[in-house]
Every structure is written in C-alpha cells, then in structure tokens.
C-alpha atoms as one frame of an Amber mdcrd trajectory, in Angstrom:
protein
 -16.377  35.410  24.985 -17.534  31.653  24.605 -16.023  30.091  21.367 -18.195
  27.927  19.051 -18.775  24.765  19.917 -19.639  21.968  17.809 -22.803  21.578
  16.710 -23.446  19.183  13.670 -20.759  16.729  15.122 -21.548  13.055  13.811
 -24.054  14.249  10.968 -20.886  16.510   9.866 -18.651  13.522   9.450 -21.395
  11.974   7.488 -21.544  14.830   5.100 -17.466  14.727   4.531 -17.766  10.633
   4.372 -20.317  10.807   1.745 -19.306  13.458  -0.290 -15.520  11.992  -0.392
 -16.857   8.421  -1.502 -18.347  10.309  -4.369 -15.161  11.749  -4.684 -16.072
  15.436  -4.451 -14.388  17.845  -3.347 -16.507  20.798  -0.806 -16.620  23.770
  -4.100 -17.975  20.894  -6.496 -20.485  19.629  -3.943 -21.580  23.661  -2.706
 -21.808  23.911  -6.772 -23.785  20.868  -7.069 -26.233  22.141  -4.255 -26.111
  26.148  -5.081 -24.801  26.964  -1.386 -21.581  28.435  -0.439 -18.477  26.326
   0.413 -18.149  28.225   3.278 -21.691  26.533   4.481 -20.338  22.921   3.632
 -16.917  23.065   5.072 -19.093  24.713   8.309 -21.132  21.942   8.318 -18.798
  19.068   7.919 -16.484  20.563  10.543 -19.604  20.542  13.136 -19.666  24.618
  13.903 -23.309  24.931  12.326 -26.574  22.750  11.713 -27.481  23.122   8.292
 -30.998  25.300   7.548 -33.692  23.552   5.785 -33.115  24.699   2.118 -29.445
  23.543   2.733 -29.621  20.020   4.008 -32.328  19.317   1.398 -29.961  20.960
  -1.806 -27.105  18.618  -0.038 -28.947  15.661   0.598 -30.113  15.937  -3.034
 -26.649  16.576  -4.543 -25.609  13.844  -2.974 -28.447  11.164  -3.908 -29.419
  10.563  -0.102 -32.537  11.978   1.834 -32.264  14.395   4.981 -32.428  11.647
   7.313 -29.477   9.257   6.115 -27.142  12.407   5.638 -28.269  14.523   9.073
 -30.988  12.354  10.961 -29.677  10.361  13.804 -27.056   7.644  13.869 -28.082
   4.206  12.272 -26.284   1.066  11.866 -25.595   0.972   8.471 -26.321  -2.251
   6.086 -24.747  -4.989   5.516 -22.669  -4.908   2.347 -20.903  -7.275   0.243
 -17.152  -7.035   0.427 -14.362  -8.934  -1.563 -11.274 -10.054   1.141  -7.981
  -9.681   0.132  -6.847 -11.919   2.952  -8.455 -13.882   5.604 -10.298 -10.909
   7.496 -11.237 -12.781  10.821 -14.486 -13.608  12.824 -17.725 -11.542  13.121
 -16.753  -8.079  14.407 -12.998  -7.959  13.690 -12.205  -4.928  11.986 -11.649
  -4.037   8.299 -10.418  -1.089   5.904 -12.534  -0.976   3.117 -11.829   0.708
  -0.612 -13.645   0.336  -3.727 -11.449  -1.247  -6.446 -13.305  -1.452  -9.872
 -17.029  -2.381  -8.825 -16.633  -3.800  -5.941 -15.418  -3.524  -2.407 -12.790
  -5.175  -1.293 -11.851  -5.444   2.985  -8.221  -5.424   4.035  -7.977  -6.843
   7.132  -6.453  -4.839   9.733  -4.516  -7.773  12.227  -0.857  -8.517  12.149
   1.399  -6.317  10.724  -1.642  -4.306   9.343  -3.129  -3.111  12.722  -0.429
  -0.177  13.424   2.621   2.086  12.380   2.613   4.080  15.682  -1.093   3.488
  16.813  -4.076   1.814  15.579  -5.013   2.122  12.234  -8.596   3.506  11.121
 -11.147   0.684  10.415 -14.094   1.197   7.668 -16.285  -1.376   8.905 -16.686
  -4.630  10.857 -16.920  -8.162   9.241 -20.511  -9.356   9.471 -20.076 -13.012
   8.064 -18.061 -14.397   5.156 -17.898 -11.802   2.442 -19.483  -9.534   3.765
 -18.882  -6.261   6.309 -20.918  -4.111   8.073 -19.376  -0.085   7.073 -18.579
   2.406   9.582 -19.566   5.172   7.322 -19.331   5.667   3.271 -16.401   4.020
   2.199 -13.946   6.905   0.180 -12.136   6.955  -2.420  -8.829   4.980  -1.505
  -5.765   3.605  -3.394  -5.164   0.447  -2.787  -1.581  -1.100  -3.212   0.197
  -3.931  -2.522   4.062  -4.660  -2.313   7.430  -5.089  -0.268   8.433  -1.465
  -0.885   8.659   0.203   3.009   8.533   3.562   1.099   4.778   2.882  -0.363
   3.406   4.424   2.659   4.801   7.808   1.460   2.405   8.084  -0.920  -0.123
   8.649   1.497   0.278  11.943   2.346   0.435  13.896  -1.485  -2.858  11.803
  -2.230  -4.261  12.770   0.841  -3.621  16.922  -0.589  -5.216  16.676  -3.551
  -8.924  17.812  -3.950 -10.806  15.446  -3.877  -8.545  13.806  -1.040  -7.270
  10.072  -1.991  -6.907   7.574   0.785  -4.289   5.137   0.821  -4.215   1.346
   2.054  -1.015  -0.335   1.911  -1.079  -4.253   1.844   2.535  -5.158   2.434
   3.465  -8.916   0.740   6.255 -10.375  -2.053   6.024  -9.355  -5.160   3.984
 -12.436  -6.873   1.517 -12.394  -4.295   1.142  -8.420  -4.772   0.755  -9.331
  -8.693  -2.014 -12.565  -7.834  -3.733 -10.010  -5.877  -4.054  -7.091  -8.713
  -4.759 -10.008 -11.483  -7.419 -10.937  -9.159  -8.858  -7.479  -8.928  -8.196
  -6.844  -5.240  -5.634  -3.658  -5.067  -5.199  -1.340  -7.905  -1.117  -1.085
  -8.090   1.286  -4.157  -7.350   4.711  -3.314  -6.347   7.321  -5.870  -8.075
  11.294  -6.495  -8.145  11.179  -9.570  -9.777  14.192 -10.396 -12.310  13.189
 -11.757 -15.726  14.882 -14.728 -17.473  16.843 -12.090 -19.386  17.966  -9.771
 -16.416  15.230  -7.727 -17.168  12.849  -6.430 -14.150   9.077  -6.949 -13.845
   7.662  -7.273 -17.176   7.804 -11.158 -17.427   6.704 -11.920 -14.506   3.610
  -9.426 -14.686   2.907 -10.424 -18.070   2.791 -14.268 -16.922   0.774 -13.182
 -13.809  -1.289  -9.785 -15.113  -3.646 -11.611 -18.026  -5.267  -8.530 -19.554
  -2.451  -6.043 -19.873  -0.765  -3.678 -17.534   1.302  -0.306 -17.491   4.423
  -0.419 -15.387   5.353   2.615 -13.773   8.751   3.112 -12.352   8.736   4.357
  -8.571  12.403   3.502  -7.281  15.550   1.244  -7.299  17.968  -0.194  -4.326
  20.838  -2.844  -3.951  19.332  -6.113  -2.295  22.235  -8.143  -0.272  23.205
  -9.564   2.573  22.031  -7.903   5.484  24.144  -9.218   9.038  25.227  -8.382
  12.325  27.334  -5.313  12.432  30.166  -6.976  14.971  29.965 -10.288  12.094
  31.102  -7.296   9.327  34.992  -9.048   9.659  34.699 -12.450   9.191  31.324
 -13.134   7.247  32.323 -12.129   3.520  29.685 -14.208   1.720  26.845 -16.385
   2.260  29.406 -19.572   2.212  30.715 -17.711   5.806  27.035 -17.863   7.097
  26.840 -21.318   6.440  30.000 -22.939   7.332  29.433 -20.745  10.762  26.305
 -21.827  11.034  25.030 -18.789  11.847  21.215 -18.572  11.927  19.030 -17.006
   8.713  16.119 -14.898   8.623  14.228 -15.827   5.263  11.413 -14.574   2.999
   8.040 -15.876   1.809   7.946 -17.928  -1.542   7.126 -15.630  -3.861   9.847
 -12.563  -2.938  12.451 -11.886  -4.605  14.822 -11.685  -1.858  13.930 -15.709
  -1.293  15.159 -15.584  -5.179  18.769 -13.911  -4.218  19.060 -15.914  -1.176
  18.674 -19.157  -3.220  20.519 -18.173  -6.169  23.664 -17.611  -3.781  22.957
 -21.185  -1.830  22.972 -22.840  -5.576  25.973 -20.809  -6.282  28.043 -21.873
  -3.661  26.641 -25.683  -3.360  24.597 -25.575  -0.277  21.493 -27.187   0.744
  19.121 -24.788   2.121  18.023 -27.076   4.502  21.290 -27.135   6.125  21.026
 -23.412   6.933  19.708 -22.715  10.650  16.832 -20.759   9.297  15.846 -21.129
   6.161  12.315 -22.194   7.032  11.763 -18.755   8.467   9.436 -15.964   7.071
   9.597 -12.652   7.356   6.990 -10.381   5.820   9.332  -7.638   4.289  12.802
  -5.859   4.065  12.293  -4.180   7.597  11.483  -7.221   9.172  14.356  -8.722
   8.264  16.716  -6.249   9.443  14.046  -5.775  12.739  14.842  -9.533  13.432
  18.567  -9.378  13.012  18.946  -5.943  15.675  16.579  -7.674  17.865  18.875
 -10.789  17.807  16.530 -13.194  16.624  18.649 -13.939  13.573  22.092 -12.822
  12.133  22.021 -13.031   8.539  19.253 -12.262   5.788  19.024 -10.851   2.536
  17.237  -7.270   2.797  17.234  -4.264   0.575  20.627  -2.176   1.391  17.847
   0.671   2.851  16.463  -1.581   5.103  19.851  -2.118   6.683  20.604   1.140
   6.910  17.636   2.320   9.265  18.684  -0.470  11.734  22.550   0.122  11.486
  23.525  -3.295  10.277  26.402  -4.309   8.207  25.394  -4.558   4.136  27.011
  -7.188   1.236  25.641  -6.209  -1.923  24.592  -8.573  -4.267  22.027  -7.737
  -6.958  20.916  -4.058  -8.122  17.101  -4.138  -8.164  14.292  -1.982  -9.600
  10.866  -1.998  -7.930   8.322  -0.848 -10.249   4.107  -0.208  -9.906   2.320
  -2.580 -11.996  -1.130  -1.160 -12.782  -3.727  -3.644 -14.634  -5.036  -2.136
 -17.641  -8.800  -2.441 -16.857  -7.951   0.556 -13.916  -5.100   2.468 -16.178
  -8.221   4.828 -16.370  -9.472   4.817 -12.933  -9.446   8.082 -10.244  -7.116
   6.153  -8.237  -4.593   5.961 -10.782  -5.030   9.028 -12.085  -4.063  10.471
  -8.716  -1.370   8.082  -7.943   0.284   9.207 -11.391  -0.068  12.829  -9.925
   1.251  11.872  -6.432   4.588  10.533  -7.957   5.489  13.773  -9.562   4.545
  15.424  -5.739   8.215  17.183  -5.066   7.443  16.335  -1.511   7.339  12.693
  -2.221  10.698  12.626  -4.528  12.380  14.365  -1.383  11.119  12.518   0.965
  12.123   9.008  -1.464  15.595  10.869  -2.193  15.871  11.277   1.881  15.669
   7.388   2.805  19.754   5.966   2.491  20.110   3.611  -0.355  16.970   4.776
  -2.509  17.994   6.049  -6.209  14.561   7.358  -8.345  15.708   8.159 -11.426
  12.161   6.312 -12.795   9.968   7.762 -10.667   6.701   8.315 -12.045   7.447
   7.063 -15.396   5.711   4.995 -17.639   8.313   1.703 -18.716   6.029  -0.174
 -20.003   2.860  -1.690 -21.574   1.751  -5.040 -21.393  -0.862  -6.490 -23.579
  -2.918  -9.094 -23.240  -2.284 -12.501 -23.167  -3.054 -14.299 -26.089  -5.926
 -16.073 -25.772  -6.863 -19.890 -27.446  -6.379 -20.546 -31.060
C-alpha cells in the first residue's frame, strides 16, 4: 500500500507561519474558519490540498486572500526591521521577532549562528533597517543576558498552544538592560550588585526609565575560574598576578569585569599589569572554553560554568541573576508565556540539573520599578 505523500508542502508551512504570527493556535483558527482541526493540522502538515470552501474560510480567518496563503511561492516585501546589533551586508541572514510594534532583526553571525548546527533565519537584510522575511514572522520571546541556562526556556514555550519562539541574544548585563530600555528584546537578564549589596534593582532602575518588574529566574557563586593542575599554588587573584599567569576578561558592562576589578583594587594591582586584561570574552562559558582550550589560565566565571569544563573554582561573590521585564510589555503574550514557562516542572529540573545553579526565586515576582521621575 503506497503511504501519503505530501501534498500542500510549501503552501502548508505558510498556513502554520501565518497562523502562529497571529498567535493562534490550529482549534482557534478551525473555530475562526468553521472547519475541523483535523483539516488544518492536515493541511499545514502537507498530506491534503485544501477544497475551495476551506482555503477561502482560512484565508479569510486569517486576513489574507487564497493566493498569498496557498498560491505559489513569492518573494515576500520588504519590511522595516529595528537591529539589535550590527546585522551585516545585503543578504546576510537575520531572526526576526516582533517586540512591541515593531520588528526587530537579531543578527545571526558570531556566536549567534549555531549551538550544534545552524540556526533558523527569518529573513535576509535588504539594506539598512530593513529585511526581506522568509515567511510571517511568529510570535517569539526575545531575551537578552549572560545566563547559559536562558536557552532552556525554549523548549516549555515552544509546548504551549499557541507555540512561543525563543531568541536568545547573549551580552553583559548593562548592555542586556540598554537593549530592553531601548525596546529591542522583551526580558534582560542582570547580576549586577547595587551600591547597597542589593542585586538588579539599581541598576535597572538607572537604566529601565519607565518602570520594570523583576522576576527572579536563578542564583550561582561567581569566582575565580583556573587551570585545574594551578588548583595548589594559585589561592587568590594576587597568585595570578605575581605569576603572571595570563587572564581571560569580560566586556565593560558585566559584572564579572566588576568582581575581577574589585579583587585587582583589593589587592593593589594595576590591571594593566595583568597579561590579559584587555581580553573579551562574550559570557561565562567562554571563559571557562578559553581556559580548557589553553588560551588563558585564569578568569572570573560563574562556579557552573567551571563545572561543565572541569576547571578548578575560588569563590568570591554569591550572585542572583534576575529577568528584568519593562513595564510597557509586563502585559504582552510574550511575557505572559514566559511567566508560564518558569513554573514548567521541566524547566526547574532541568535548571536544578546544571552543577552550581540554586532557584529558590524562580518565577517570582521581586520587584517593581516605577518610573523615573521626570523634570520639575
């Protein structure tokens, strides 16, 4: 017997493309259109051709005509989109999510292109500000932060209905805040220490103008991450200096930078004196990466991060790492299911899995920020 073969193929995707950037899920749309959900989920997965009555109820239900939702391929138009970071020359490729009103393209270069394989693009860069889409972009979560473990939350958005995409824009903490003041991810991930020993709040009130929530997701020692076979004789960051052993560093702007130079002031050495300083690595897993791969022997890394690459750990500061959310998308679908996501059991095993990861916080609500004040 000959098993079905597919039959709606790219029209199919378009369905699923446009009814998830309307952030539907397949009962709500075959409600929407009076068919069955049987007949969309046949459709979208390319076993059938839709009849007549049915692409026209779709089509409808979905604000499109027959021939953008099942005629033949087009290229689509050319749409304005807000970069969060330099996205390249005409036809490099782009994620794309709508945050707020607008669209904003993530480039996908660097440490962005890959975990295991090449990353999914959304669309193509047509000129400055502006991409050309690959299909409808859907709804997607857009974060930004240090935090290795944000990825997890792809998977429990992905499950509910309608599905949530997630984009993970990996940077220090102040950039991660600039970026959600300036309306270009939804959720910054922080671990900034306050004047007071506090965590997050002053530095996302001083960055975050119009109010935020911050959500707890997880805490972790941050120290002094080094060679395993240096585990004897370095006791300190004084050891790495007067041994002038060579540094792996942060960005300006993360809080690991912060520790590293606290514990230079604290001991009375010039950075510049350190074989390394000048060095930038983009996160905690790049800093232990460099250090197993030899390129450096010291850095300061969260106690997690040296744990997946086997290196030895000094503690030195406890830290939290909340989710700031600005207030103008408390409200929005994307936080709505990230709040849902971070009470997933999956996600608090997987988070409760990693070495060195407490999450007492998880999912709660710490704080509220309001407003700056504005001119007298």
């Amino acid at each position: 017997m000959t098993g079905q073969q597919p039959a709606a193929g790219g029209s199919g995707m378009r369905l699923r493309l446009a009814r998830q950037a309307r952030g539907f899920s397949q009962l709500q749309l075959a409600g929407m259109a009076q068919v069955s959900r049987q007949a969309v989920s046949a459709v979208e997965a390319g076993l059938s051709d839709p009849s007549l009555r049915v692409a026209l109820a779709l089509s409808r239900a979905l604000g499109m005509t027959v021939e953008e939702l099942f005629g033949p391929a087009v290229t689509g138009p050319v749409v304005a989109a807000r970069p969060l970071a330099p996205v390249g020359p005409p036809g490099a490729r782009v994620s794309l999510a709508p945050v707020g009103d607008a669209l904003v393209a993530l480039p996908l270069s660097g440490g962005t292109v890959t975990r295991a394989g090449f990353s999914p693009a959304g669309g193509r860069v047509s000129g400055p500000d502006a991409v050309r889409p690959l299909g409808p972009p859907r709804p997607t979560l857009v974060a930004a932060g240090c935090d290795p473990a944000l990825p997890l939350l792809e998977l429990p958005l992905s499950l509910q209905d309608p599905p949530m995409s997630f984009a993970w824009w990996p940077c220090a903490s102040r950039e991660a805040l600039a970026l959600a003041e300036a309306g270009l991810v939804h959720v910054a991930g922080a671990h900034l220490r306050g004047p007071g020993g506090e965590y997050n709040t002053a530095a996302a009130a001083e960055i975050i103008t119009g109010g935020a929530e911050v959500i707890g997701f997880c805490s972790w020692r941050e120290g002094l991450v080094i060679r395993p076979e240096l585990a004897g004789s370095v006791r300190d960051l004084r050891d790495v200096a007067d041994a002038g052993l060579r540094v792996v560093n942060r960005g300006a702007g993360a809080e690991a930078r912060s520790v590293l130079d606290r514990e230079l002031a604290r001991f009375g050495i010039d950075p510049e004196s350190v074989t390394g300083y000048g060095s930038q690595a983009t996160g905690h897993l790049q800093v232990a990466a460099a250090i197993a791969a030899g390129l450096a022997d010291a850095g300061v890394a969260s106690e997690p991060a040296a744990l997946a690459y086997g290196l030895a750990f000094l503690p030195l500061a406890d830290e939290r790492f909340d989710l700031v959310v600005p207030a103008t998308l408390a409200g929005s679908r994307e936080i709505q299911a990230l709040l849902r996501a971070l009470s997933s059991q999956w996600l608090l095993d997987q988070l409760a899995s990693l070495p060195g990861y407490t999450l007492e916080n998880c999912g709660e609500r710490l704080g509220t920020l309001p407003p700056a004040a504005g001119p007298p």
